[in-house]
Coordinates of N, CA and C in Angstrom, one line a residue:
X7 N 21.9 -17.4 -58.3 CA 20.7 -16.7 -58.6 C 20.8 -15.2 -58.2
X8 N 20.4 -14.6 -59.1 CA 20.4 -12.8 -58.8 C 19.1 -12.4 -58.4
X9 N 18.9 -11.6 -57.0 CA 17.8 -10.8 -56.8 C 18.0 -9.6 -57.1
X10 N 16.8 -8.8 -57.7 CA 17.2 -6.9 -57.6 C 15.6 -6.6 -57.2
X11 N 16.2 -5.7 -56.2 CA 14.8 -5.0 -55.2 C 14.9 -3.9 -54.9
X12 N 14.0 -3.1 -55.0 CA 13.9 -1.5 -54.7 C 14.6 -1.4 -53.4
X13 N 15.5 -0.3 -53.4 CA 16.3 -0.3 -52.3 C 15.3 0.9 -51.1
X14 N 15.1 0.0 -50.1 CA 14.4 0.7 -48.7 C 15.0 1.3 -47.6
X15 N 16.1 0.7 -47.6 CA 16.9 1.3 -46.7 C 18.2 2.1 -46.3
X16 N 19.0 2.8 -45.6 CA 19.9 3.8 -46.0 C 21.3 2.5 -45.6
X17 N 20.8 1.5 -45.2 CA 22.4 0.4 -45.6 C 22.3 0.4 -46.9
X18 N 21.4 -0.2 -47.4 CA 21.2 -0.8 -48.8 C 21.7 0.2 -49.9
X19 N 21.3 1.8 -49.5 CA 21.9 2.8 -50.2 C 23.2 2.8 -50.4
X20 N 23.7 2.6 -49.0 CA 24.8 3.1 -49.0 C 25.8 2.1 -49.6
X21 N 25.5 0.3 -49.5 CA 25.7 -0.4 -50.7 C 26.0 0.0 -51.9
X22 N 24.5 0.5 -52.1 CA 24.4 1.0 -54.1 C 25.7 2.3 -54.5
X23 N 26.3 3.1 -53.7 CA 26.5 3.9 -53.4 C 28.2 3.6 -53.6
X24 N 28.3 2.5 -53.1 CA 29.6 2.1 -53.2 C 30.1 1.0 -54.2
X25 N 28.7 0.5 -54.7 CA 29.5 -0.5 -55.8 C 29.2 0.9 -56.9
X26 N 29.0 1.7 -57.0 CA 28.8 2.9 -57.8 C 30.4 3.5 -57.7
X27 N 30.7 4.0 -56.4 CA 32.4 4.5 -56.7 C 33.2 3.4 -56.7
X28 N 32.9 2.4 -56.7 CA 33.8 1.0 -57.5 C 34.1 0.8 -58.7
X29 N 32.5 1.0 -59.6 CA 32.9 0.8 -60.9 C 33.5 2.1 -61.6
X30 N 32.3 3.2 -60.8 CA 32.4 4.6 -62.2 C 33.4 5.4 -61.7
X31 N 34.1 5.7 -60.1 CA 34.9 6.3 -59.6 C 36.3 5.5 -59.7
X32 N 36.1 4.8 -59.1 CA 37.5 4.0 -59.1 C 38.0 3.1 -60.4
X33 N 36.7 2.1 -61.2 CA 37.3 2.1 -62.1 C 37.5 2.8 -63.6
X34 N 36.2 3.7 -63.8 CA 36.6 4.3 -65.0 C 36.7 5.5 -64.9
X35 N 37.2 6.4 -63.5 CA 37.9 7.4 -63.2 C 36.8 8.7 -64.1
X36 N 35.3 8.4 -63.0 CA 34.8 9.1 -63.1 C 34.9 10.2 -62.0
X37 N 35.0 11.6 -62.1 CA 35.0 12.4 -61.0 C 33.8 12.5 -59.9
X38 N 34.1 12.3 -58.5 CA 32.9 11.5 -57.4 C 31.8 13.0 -57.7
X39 N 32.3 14.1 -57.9 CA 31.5 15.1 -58.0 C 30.2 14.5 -59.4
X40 N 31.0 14.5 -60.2 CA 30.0 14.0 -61.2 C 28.8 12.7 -60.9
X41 N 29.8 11.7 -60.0 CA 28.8 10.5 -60.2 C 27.6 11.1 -59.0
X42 N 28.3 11.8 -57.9 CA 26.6 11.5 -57.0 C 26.1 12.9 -57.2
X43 N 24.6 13.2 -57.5 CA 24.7 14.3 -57.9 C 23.3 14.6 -57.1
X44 N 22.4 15.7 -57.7 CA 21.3 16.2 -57.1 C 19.8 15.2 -57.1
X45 N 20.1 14.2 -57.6 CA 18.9 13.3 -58.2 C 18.5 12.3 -57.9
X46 N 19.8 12.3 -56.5 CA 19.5 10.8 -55.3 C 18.8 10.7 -54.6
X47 N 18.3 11.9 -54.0 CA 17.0 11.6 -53.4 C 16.2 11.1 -53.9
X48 N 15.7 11.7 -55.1 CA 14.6 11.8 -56.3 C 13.9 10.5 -57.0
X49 N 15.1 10.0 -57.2 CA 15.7 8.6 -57.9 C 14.7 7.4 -56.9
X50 N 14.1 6.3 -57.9 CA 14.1 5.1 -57.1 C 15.5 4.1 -57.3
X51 N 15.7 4.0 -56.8 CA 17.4 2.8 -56.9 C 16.8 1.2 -56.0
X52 N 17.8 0.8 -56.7 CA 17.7 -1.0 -56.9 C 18.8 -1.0 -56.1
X53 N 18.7 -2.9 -55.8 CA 20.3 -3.3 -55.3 C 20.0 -4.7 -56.0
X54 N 21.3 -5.2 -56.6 CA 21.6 -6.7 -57.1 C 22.0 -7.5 -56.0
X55 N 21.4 -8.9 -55.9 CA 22.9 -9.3 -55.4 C 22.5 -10.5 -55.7
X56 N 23.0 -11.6 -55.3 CA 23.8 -12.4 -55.9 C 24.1 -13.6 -54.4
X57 N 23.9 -15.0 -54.4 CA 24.6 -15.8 -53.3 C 25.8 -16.4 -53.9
X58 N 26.4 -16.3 -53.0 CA 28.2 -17.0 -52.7 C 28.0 -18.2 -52.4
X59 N 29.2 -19.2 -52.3 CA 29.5 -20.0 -52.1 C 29.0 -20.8 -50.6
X60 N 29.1 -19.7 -49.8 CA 28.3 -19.9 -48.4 C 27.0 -20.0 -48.3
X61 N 26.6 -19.2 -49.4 CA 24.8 -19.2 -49.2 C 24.7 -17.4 -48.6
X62 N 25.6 -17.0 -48.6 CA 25.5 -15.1 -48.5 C 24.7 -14.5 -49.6
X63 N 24.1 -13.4 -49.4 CA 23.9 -12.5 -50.5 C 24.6 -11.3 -50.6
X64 N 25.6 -11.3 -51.6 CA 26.4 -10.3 -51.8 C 26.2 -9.5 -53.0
X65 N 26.0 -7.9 -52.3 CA 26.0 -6.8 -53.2 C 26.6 -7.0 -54.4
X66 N 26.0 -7.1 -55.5 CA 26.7 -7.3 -56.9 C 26.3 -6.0 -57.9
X67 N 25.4 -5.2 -58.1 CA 24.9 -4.3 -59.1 C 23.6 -3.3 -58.3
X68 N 23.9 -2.3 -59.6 CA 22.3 -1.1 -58.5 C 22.5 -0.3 -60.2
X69 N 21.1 0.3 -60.2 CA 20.6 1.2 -60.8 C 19.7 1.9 -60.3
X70 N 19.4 2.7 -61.0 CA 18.5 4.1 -60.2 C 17.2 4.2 -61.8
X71 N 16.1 5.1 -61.4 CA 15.9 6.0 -62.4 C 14.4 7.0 -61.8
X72 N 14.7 7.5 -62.8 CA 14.2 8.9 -62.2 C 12.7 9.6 -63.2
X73 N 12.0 10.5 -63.0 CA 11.4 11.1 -63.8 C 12.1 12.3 -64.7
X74 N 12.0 13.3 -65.7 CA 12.8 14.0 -65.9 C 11.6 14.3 -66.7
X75 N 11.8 16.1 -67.4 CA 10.8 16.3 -68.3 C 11.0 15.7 -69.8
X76 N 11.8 15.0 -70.0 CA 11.8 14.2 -71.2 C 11.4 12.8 -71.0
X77 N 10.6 12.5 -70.0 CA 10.3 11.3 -69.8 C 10.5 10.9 -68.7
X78 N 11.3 9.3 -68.5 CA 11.8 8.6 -67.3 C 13.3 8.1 -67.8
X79 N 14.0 8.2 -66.8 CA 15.2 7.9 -67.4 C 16.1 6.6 -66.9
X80 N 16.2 5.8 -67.4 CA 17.0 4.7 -66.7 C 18.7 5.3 -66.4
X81 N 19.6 5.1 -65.3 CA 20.3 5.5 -65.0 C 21.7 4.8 -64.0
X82 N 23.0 5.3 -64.2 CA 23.9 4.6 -62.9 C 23.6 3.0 -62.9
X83 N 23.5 2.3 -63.8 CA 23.9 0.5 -64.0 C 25.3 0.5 -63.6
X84 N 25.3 -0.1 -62.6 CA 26.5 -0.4 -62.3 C 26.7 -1.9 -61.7
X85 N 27.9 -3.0 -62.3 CA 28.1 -4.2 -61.5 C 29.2 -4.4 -61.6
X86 N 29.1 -5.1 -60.6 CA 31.4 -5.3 -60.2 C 31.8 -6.2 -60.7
X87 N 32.8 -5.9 -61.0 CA 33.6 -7.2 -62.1 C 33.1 -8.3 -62.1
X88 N 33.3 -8.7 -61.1 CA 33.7 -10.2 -60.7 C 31.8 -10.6 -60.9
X89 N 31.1 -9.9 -61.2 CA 29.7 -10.5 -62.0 C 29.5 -10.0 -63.1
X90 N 30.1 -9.8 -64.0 CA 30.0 -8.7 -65.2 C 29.7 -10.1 -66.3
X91 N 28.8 -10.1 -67.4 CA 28.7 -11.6 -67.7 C 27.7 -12.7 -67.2
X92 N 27.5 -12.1 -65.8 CA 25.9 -13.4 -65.3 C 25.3 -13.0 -65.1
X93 N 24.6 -12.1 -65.9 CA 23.1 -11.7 -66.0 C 22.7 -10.7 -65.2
X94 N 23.6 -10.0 -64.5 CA 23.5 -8.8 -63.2 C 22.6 -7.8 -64.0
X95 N 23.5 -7.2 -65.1 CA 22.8 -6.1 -65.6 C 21.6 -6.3 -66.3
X96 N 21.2 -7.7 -66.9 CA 19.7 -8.2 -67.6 C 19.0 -8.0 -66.3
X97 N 19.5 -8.6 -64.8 CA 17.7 -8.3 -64.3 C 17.8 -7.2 -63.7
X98 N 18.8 -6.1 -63.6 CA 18.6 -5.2 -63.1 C 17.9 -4.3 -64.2
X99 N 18.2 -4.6 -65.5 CA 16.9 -3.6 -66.1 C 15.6 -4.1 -66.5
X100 N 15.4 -5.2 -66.3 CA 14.1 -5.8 -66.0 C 13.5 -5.7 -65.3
X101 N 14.1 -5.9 -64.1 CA 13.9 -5.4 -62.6 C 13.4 -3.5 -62.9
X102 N 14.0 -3.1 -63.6 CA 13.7 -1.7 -63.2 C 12.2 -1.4 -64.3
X103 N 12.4 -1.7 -65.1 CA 11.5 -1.6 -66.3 C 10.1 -2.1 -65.6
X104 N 10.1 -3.5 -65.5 CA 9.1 -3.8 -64.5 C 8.5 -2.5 -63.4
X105 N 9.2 -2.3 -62.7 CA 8.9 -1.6 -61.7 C 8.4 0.0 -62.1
X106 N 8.9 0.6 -63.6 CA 8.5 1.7 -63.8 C 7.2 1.6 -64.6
X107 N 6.7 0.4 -65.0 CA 5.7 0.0 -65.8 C 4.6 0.0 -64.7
X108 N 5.0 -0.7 -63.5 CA 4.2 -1.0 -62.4 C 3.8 0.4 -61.7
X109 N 4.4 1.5 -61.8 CA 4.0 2.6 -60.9 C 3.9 3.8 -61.9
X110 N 3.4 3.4 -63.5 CA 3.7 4.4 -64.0 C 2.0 3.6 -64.6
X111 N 1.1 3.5 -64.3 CA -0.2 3.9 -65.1 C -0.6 4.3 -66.6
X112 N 0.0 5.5 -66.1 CA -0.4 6.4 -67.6 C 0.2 6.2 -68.3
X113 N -0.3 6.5 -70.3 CA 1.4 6.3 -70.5 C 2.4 7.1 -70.6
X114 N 3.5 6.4 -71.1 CA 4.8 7.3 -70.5 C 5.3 7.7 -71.9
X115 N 5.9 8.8 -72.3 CA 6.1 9.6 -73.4 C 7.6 9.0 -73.6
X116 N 8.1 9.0 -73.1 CA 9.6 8.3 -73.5 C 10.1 7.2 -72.1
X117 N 11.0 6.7 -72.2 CA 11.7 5.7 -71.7 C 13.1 6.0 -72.2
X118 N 14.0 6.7 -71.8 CA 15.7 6.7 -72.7 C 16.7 6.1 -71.1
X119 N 17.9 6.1 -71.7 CA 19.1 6.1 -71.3 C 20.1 6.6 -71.6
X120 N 21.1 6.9 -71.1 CA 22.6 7.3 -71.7 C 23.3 6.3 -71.6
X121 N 23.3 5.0 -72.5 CA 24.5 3.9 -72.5 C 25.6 3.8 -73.2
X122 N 26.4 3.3 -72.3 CA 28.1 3.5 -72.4 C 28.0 2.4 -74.1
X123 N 28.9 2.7 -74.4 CA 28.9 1.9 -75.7 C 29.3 0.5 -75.5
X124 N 29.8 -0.2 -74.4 CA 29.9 -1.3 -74.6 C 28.5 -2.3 -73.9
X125 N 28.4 -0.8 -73.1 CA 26.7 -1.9 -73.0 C 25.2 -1.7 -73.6
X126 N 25.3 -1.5 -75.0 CA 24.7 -1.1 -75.9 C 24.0 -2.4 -75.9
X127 N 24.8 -3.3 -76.1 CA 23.9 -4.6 -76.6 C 22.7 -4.9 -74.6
X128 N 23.3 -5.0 -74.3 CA 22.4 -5.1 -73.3 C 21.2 -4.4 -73.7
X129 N 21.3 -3.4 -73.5 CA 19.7 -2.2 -73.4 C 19.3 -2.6 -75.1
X130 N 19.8 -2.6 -75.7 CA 19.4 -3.3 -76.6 C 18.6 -5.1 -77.3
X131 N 18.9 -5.4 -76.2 CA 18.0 -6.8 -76.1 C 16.9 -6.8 -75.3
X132 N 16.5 -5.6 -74.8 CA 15.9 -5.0 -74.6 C 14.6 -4.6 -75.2
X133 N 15.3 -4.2 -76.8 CA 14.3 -3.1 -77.1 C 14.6 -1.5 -77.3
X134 N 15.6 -0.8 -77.0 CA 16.4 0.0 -76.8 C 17.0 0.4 -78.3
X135 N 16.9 1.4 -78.8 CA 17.6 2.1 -79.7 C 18.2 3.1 -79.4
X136 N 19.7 3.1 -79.9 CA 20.4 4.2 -80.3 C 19.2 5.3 -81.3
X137 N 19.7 6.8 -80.4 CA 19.5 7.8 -81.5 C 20.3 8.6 -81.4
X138 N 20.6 9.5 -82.7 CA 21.3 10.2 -82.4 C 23.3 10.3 -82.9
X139 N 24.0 11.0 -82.4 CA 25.5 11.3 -82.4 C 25.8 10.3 -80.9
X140 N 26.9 9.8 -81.3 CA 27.9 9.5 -79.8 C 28.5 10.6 -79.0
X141 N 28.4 10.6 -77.7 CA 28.7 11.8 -77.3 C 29.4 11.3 -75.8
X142 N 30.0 12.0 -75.2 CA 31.1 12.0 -74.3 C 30.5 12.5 -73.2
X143 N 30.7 11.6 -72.1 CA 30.1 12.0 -70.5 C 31.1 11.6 -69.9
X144 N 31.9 12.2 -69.1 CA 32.9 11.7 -68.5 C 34.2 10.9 -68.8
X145 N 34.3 11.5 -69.7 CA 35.2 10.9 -71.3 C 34.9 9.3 -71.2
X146 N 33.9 8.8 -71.7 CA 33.2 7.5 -71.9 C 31.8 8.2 -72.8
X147 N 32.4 6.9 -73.8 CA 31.9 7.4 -75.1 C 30.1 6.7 -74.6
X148 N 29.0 7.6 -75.0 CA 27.9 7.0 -74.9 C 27.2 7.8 -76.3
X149 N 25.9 6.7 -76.5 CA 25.2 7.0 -77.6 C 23.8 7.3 -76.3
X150 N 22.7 8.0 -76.2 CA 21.5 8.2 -75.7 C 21.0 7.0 -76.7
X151 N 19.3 6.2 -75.7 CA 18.9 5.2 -76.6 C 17.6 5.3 -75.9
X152 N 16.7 5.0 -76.7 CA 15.0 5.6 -76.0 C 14.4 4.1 -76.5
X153 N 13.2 3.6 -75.4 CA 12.9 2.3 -75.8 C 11.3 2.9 -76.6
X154 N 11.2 2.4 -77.5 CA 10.2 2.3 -78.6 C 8.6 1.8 -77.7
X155 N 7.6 2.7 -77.6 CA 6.3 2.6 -77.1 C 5.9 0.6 -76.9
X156 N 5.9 0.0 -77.8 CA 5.5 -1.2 -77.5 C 6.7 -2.1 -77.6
X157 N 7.9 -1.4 -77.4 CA 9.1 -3.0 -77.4 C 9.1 -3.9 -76.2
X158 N 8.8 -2.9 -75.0 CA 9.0 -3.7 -73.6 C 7.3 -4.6 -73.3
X159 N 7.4 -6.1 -73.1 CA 6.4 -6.6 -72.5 C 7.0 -6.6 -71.2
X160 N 6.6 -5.9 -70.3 CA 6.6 -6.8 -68.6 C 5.7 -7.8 -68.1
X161 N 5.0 -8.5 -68.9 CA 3.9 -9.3 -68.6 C 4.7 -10.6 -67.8

């Protein structure tokens, strides 16, 4: 069973923080300047996790997202291998969508992402459309994808 919860605390950060230079530093040899940047304060961030065999809950996934003047941006999905496939990254944007639906009232002019192209289908079962050219962020190919006014029900 996967939980994802607004992260409250500076362990929990520091968690999200590290399965972040796991996947985007260490494994897809993003530069650490690039991944942590001015917007972590800013940001609300998630933590995934996931029970073991023991009955542990182990850090498995985190996302962030943020306001921006083009909207709200979903951002930094990140899950470690060894859960990549059980559903980590479905509730973590459920989990987050929910939560920006929940504190956002009014409505909101856009909803986008910058997704990597192989997790297009994700954000895409979603609701999520590519727009646009493919374009290159840290030499990882992404298309930008904005979710359409009435695709997401959080109900």
């Amino acid at each position: 069973m996967i939980h994802v919860q607004a992260i409250s605390s500076p362990v929990d950060l520091d968690e999200a923080f590290a399965i972040r230079r796991e996947v985007f530093v260490e494994e897809q040899n993003v530069p650490s300047e690039e991944e942590y940047d001015e917007f972590e304060e800013s940001s609300r961030h998630f933590l995934a996790t996931a029970l073991n065999k023991k009955g542990q809950l182990i850090p498995c996934g985190t996302a962030r997202w943020r306001r921006t003047s083009k909207g709200i941006k979903l951002e930094r999905f990140a899950v470690r291998k060894p859960f990549r496939g059980k559903g980590v990254g479905k509730a973590l944007v459920k989990a987050i969508l929910d939560d920006v639906f929940s504190l956002q009232p009014e409505p909101i002019e856009s909803i986008y992402l910058h997704a990597q192209v192989t997790a297009m289908p994700l954000y895409e079962s979603f609701g999520f459309k590519a727009v646009g050219p493919m374009f290159d962020e840290c030499n990882i190919q992404h298309y930008k994808m904005v979710l359409p006014g009435s695709a997401y029900s959080h109900a």
